[in-house]
Structures are given as C-alpha cells and as structure tokens.
Amino acid sequence: NDYRIFFGVTIPNTIIEGDTLYLVFRDVEGQPIHQAPHDINGKYGKDHDVIAMYMHNNHTIDMFTDGIEAHTAYPSEYIADTDAGGTNDGIGKCHKNATHVTVETQKQFNTGDTLGNDFNLVVNGSIDMFIWFWDGDLGKHYTMIRQADNDYDYLKLQINCTKATPLSLGIVIT
C-alpha cells in the first residue's frame, strides 16, 4: 500500500542549536522499548525504528536503536539505516517562531525495508512509541521516563482508517 503516517510535535523552545527530537517505535515484539535503569544511564531495546529530527539543520534521519549503548553514549545509541546498508525513509522538517518549534515528519506504513530496521504498520493495528527530546543549548534531556518511580511511559499508536476531515494532533513536551 501507499499509506503514510504523519507526526506533528510542538515544543516550547526557541533556541534550536543542537536540539534533536527522537520518535522511537517498538519494531521488535518482545524487546523492551527501554531497558533498566530507566534513567539517563539506561538504554533502548535492540533494533527499534527511530525517526530523528536534527533541528539546527532541519534534517530528518531514519535510524534504529543498537540496544548496546547507554544514553550517556549519545548519539552512538542510534544507528542510521544508511550506515547499515539501508535507506533513509524518514521525511520531515521543523519550523521555529518566537515561542516554539514545530516538527512534522512522515513515513510510509511499509517502506519495503528488507533489513528489518523500519516499522511496518497495518490498518487496524497498533505500535508502541517513545518520545525523547535533547535540548542541546541547555544540555537537558526530556523523555517519557518518570524519574520519580524509575519507570517509563510509552504511547500506543492505534492505526485506524476512516473517512474523516483531517485533524491536527500533537504532543507538547513541557
């Protein structure tokens, strides 16, 4: 099919030098999205699909997690699909104004990736996702990890197709 999924994220940030937004998708059933410890010393599970938006140069890269490196080894915990013999199937851009930056990305439901580095979505299916934002000028991570209880949250993205008027949905990271 030629279905595509679009993501829009608005972040209340106006200095985007060194900033990166990561959308991480559970691409391998049974692999945790995030492994303990559930903090900056933790790491992702292996071979999950990632759409990365590098805001300072307005560039999107299709990546996957290595499951080996801790977040403290950033950015080597991510491997670009093209560095592993694959293709860059993520498309996106960001726009900054006086109060925030908005990131918009898209990806095909099925990219045809034969290496297993991209998610495959189906109508009436679902996929788990995790959001990570690195604020480069502040040197600060914003994640779905809850420091208070050493746990993490993730989103379950439900894929449904019905005729409807387009609706803008976004996630605000504060």
Short mmCIF file of C-alpha atoms in Angstrom, two decimals:
data_model
loop_
_atom_site.label_atom_id
_atom_site.label_comp_id
_atom_site.label_asym_id
_atom_site.label_seq_id
_atom_site.Cartn_x
_atom_site.Cartn_y
_atom_site.Cartn_z
CA ASN A 1 0.00 0.00 0.00
CA ASP A 2 0.96 3.63 -0.28
CA TYR A 3 -0.30 4.72 3.14
CA ARG A 4 1.78 7.21 5.08
CA ILE A 5 1.68 8.30 8.69
CA PHE A 6 2.34 11.87 9.76
CA PHE A 7 3.58 13.09 13.14
CA GLY A 8 3.49 16.65 14.44
CA VAL A 9 5.20 17.70 17.67
CA THR A 10 5.32 21.23 19.10
CA ILE A 11 7.98 22.09 21.66
CA PRO A 12 8.06 25.37 23.63
CA ASN A 13 11.64 26.14 22.65
CA THR A 14 13.11 28.93 20.52
CA ILE A 15 16.84 28.15 20.56
CA ILE A 16 17.25 25.02 18.44
CA GLU A 17 21.03 24.80 18.10
CA GLY A 18 21.98 21.17 18.84
CA ASP A 19 18.36 20.14 19.51
CA THR A 20 17.11 16.72 18.39
CA LEU A 21 13.72 15.04 18.62
CA TYR A 22 13.61 11.24 18.56
CA LEU A 23 10.44 9.25 17.91
CA VAL A 24 11.24 5.64 18.85
CA PHE A 25 8.92 2.82 17.74
CA ARG A 26 8.85 -0.71 19.14
CA ASP A 27 9.76 -2.56 15.96
CA VAL A 28 10.61 -5.90 17.59
CA GLU A 29 7.90 -7.58 19.66
CA GLY A 30 9.26 -8.88 22.94
CA GLN A 31 12.10 -6.35 23.02
CA PRO A 32 11.58 -3.61 25.60
CA ILE A 33 11.45 -0.10 24.23
CA HIS A 34 13.63 0.95 27.15
CA GLN A 35 15.81 -1.18 29.42
CA ALA A 36 16.66 -0.55 33.08
CA PRO A 37 17.82 1.53 34.69
CA HIS A 38 15.03 3.80 33.48
CA ASP A 39 17.04 6.98 33.53
CA ILE A 40 19.85 8.58 31.53
CA ASN A 41 22.07 5.59 32.38
CA GLY A 42 19.64 3.17 30.72
CA LYS A 43 19.41 2.11 27.11
CA TYR A 44 16.87 1.21 24.48
CA GLY A 45 15.94 -2.29 23.43
CA LYS A 46 17.60 -3.54 20.23
CA ASP A 47 16.50 -2.79 16.66
CA HIS A 48 13.64 -0.35 17.25
CA ASP A 49 12.83 2.12 14.48
CA VAL A 50 13.66 5.79 15.10
CA ILE A 51 12.74 8.98 13.27
CA ALA A 52 15.27 11.64 14.32
CA MET A 53 14.84 15.35 13.57
CA TYR A 54 18.01 17.43 13.88
CA MET A 55 16.51 20.88 14.26
CA HIS A 56 19.62 23.04 13.80
CA ASN A 57 19.97 21.91 10.16
CA ASN A 58 16.31 20.91 9.62
CA HIS A 59 17.24 17.35 8.68
CA THR A 60 15.42 14.07 9.36
CA ILE A 61 17.24 10.73 9.56
CA ASP A 62 15.76 7.22 9.64
CA MET A 63 17.58 5.27 12.35
CA PHE A 64 17.33 2.29 14.67
CA THR A 65 18.46 1.58 18.24
CA ASP A 66 21.52 -0.56 18.89
CA GLY A 67 20.38 -1.92 22.28
CA ILE A 68 24.00 -1.83 23.49
CA GLU A 69 24.99 1.76 24.21
CA ALA A 70 23.57 3.64 27.19
CA HIS A 71 22.02 7.08 26.68
CA THR A 72 25.22 8.54 28.12
CA ALA A 73 26.93 7.36 24.89
CA TYR A 74 24.60 9.64 22.88
CA PRO A 75 24.36 9.68 19.90
CA SER A 76 26.03 6.29 19.32
CA GLU A 77 22.97 4.52 20.76
CA TYR A 78 21.34 5.20 17.38
CA ILE A 79 22.47 3.83 14.01
CA ALA A 80 21.39 5.46 10.76
CA ASP A 81 19.70 2.98 8.42
CA THR A 82 22.03 4.15 5.65
CA ASP A 83 25.09 3.25 7.79
CA ALA A 84 23.79 -0.33 7.97
CA GLY A 85 23.14 -0.71 4.23
CA GLY A 86 19.53 0.50 4.32
CA THR A 87 17.72 3.57 3.03
CA ASN A 88 16.66 6.83 4.68
CA ASP A 89 12.86 6.51 4.69
CA GLY A 90 12.01 9.35 7.08
CA ILE A 91 10.92 12.73 5.80
CA GLY A 92 10.45 15.79 7.96
CA LYS A 93 11.03 19.46 8.59
CA CYS A 94 10.78 21.85 11.51
CA HIS A 95 9.65 25.45 11.79
CA LYS A 96 10.59 27.86 14.57
CA ASN A 97 8.79 31.02 15.59
CA ALA A 98 9.04 33.39 18.57
CA THR A 99 7.51 30.93 21.07
CA HIS A 100 8.06 27.36 19.88
CA VAL A 101 9.36 24.95 17.28
CA THR A 102 7.08 22.53 15.43
CA VAL A 103 8.39 19.31 13.93
CA GLU A 104 6.46 17.48 11.22
CA THR A 105 7.55 14.08 9.92
CA GLN A 106 6.12 11.34 7.76
CA LYS A 107 6.90 7.74 6.98
CA GLN A 108 5.34 5.05 4.84
CA PHE A 109 3.37 2.28 6.56
CA ASN A 110 5.68 -0.20 4.84
CA THR A 111 8.95 1.10 3.40
CA GLY A 112 9.94 -2.22 1.88
CA ASP A 113 12.99 -2.36 4.16
CA THR A 114 14.37 -5.90 3.93
CA LEU A 115 16.88 -5.39 6.79
CA GLY A 116 14.16 -5.12 9.45
CA ASN A 117 15.08 -1.60 10.60
CA ASP A 118 11.75 0.07 9.77
CA PHE A 119 8.36 -0.44 11.34
CA ASN A 120 5.54 -1.96 9.31
CA LEU A 121 2.13 -0.53 10.14
CA VAL A 122 -1.19 -2.04 9.15
CA VAL A 123 -4.68 -0.61 9.17
CA ASN A 124 -6.44 -1.50 12.46
CA GLY A 125 -3.06 -2.35 14.02
CA SER A 126 -1.02 -0.59 16.68
CA ILE A 127 2.56 0.17 17.59
CA ASP A 128 4.23 1.40 20.80
CA MET A 129 6.26 4.60 20.66
CA PHE A 130 8.53 6.59 22.96
CA ILE A 131 9.50 10.27 22.70
CA TRP A 132 12.92 11.67 23.57
CA PHE A 133 13.96 15.32 23.13
CA TRP A 134 17.51 16.57 23.58
CA ASP A 135 17.77 20.33 24.23
CA GLY A 136 21.32 20.94 23.08
CA ASP A 137 21.78 24.53 24.26
CA LEU A 138 20.57 23.63 27.78
CA GLY A 139 22.25 20.19 27.80
CA LYS A 140 18.98 18.70 29.04
CA HIS A 141 17.01 15.55 28.19
CA TYR A 142 13.19 15.47 28.12
CA THR A 143 11.80 11.96 27.93
CA MET A 144 8.84 9.78 28.79
CA ILE A 145 10.95 8.34 31.63
CA ARG A 146 9.45 9.11 35.02
CA GLN A 147 12.36 9.73 37.38
CA ALA A 148 10.16 9.55 40.50
CA ASP A 149 9.32 5.87 40.17
CA ASN A 150 12.20 4.66 37.95
CA ASP A 151 9.80 3.68 35.20
CA TYR A 152 8.82 4.90 31.77
CA ASP A 153 5.67 5.51 29.81
CA TYR A 154 5.10 4.94 26.15
CA LEU A 155 2.31 5.71 23.74
CA LYS A 156 0.27 3.09 21.95
CA LEU A 157 -0.41 4.39 18.47
CA GLN A 158 -3.66 2.93 17.11
CA ILE A 159 -3.89 2.85 13.32
CA ASN A 160 -7.45 3.26 12.02
CA CYS A 161 -8.59 4.45 8.62
CA THR A 162 -11.98 6.04 8.27
CA LYS A 163 -13.18 8.87 6.08
CA ALA A 164 -12.82 12.00 8.15
CA THR A 165 -11.80 15.60 7.95
CA PRO A 166 -8.07 15.98 8.71
CA LEU A 167 -7.48 16.68 12.38
CA SER A 168 -4.31 18.18 13.80
CA LEU A 169 -2.99 16.16 16.74
CA GLY A 170 0.22 16.95 18.50
CA ILE A 171 2.15 16.31 21.66
CA VAL A 172 3.50 19.16 23.73
CA ILE A 173 6.63 18.41 25.74
CA THR A 174 6.94 20.71 28.72
#
